[in-house]
Amino acid sequence: MIRAIGDPDTAAGLDQMRARSPVHRAGGIRAPLLIAQSATAPRVKQAESDQRVAALDAKRLTVTDPLFPDEGHGFVRPENRLALHARAEAILARHLGGHAESPRTRRPRRAMPRRSCATADAQSSICPRL
């Protein structure tokens, strides 16, 4: 592990860790950033995410950082996935142009009228495309 990420007990190791750390590379970020964080994630702690956000804020970069208090590592709850995707869609629309819908304002899909198979091929049970 020390060879892969650096030895925190040596100056060279600390330099190696700093060179790879997102916190120390915030100045290189130019595009708006979305950092989604799960409050109970066992692998990436909320404090680490907060450090990244603080570093980006200090450099006056655009960062959106939703916190999901009821998630672990990954987003498994459908309502949280929808909220995260809606947030990403809004960010993309704002910065790249285009349209984004709020999940609360989406209209239900209209039911397609049923097609009559009266004109279907007698050899097939497939309705022809209209």
XYZ file of C-alpha atoms in Angstrom:
130
model
C 0.000 0.000 0.000
C 2.841 2.379 0.811
C 4.369 1.812 -2.633
C 1.020 2.502 -4.319
C -0.040 5.654 -2.472
C 3.039 6.832 -0.584
C 4.503 6.573 2.896
C 3.084 9.289 5.164
C 6.147 8.990 7.418
C 8.601 10.255 4.783
C 8.878 13.543 2.923
C 8.955 11.738 -0.447
C 5.886 9.724 0.501
C 3.977 12.839 1.574
C 4.908 14.517 -1.728
C 3.627 11.462 -3.599
C 0.358 11.530 -1.642
C -0.118 15.269 -2.211
C 0.512 14.886 -5.951
C -2.352 12.376 -6.191
C -4.757 13.904 -3.699
C -7.901 15.542 -5.106
C -7.740 18.103 -2.276
C -4.349 19.336 -3.477
C -5.370 19.266 -7.142
C -8.476 21.437 -6.822
C -6.742 24.301 -8.607
C -6.528 22.209 -11.776
C -10.291 21.792 -11.970
C -11.912 24.172 -14.439
C -15.369 22.694 -14.992
C -18.254 22.712 -12.524
C -18.115 19.657 -10.300
C -20.752 17.438 -8.695
C -19.653 15.617 -5.541
C -22.412 13.339 -4.272
C -21.799 11.996 -0.787
C -23.445 9.321 1.295
C -23.450 10.261 4.980
C -22.816 6.715 6.165
C -20.377 5.554 3.483
C -17.828 3.192 5.049
C -15.133 3.798 2.393
C -15.299 7.513 1.618
C -16.048 9.424 4.781
C -18.113 12.598 4.709
C -15.154 14.544 6.149
C -13.105 13.690 3.038
C -15.848 14.933 0.767
C -16.184 18.077 2.879
C -12.426 18.704 2.473
C -12.724 18.538 -1.301
C -15.703 20.880 -1.314
C -13.903 23.345 0.978
C -10.827 23.300 -1.288
C -12.995 23.991 -4.335
C -14.904 26.733 -2.513
C -11.630 28.356 -1.489
C -10.655 28.531 -5.152
C -14.115 29.926 -6.011
C -14.954 26.993 -8.258
C -18.501 25.868 -8.911
C -19.268 22.767 -6.882
C -22.561 21.084 -6.052
C -22.411 18.690 -3.126
C -25.645 16.921 -2.237
C -25.493 14.797 0.915
C -27.642 11.682 1.168
C -28.072 10.864 4.870
C -29.715 7.468 4.316
C -27.189 5.906 1.927
C -24.036 3.876 2.388
C -21.379 3.312 -0.266
C -23.207 3.682 -3.561
C -26.728 4.850 -4.205
C -29.155 1.952 -3.886
C -32.400 3.685 -2.943
C -34.386 4.495 -6.098
C -35.543 7.866 -4.770
C -31.937 8.888 -4.075
C -30.776 7.757 -7.501
C -33.557 9.780 -9.094
C -32.638 12.829 -7.015
C -28.957 12.471 -7.933
C -29.704 12.059 -11.635
C -32.062 15.050 -11.544
C -29.320 17.122 -9.917
C -26.794 16.036 -12.555
C -29.295 16.797 -15.324
C -29.868 20.292 -13.929
C -26.127 20.964 -13.718
C -25.554 19.797 -17.278
C -28.464 21.892 -18.548
C -27.223 24.978 -16.716
C -23.606 24.738 -17.844
C -23.944 23.115 -21.264
C -27.326 24.447 -22.284
C -30.420 22.424 -22.852
C -33.444 21.363 -20.918
C -33.816 19.730 -17.522
C -36.964 18.644 -15.793
C -37.507 18.446 -12.088
C -38.678 15.007 -11.000
C -41.565 16.733 -9.231
C -42.820 18.421 -12.400
C -42.558 15.488 -14.771
C -45.861 14.481 -16.249
C -46.785 10.814 -16.398
C -46.306 9.263 -19.791
C -49.465 9.196 -21.830
C -50.676 5.746 -22.616
C -50.209 4.858 -26.265
C -53.469 4.004 -27.987
C -53.819 0.294 -28.552
C -53.214 -0.762 -32.106
C -55.646 -2.958 -33.874
C -54.139 -6.102 -35.285
C -56.893 -6.431 -37.844
C -54.382 -5.630 -40.576
C -51.707 -7.969 -39.221
C -50.183 -10.552 -41.469
C -52.106 -13.809 -41.185
C -48.821 -15.724 -40.887
C -47.672 -13.635 -37.936
C -48.972 -12.535 -34.566
C -47.045 -9.256 -34.859
C -48.978 -6.063 -35.501
C -47.589 -3.974 -38.351
C -45.923 -0.692 -37.442
C -48.192 2.288 -37.850
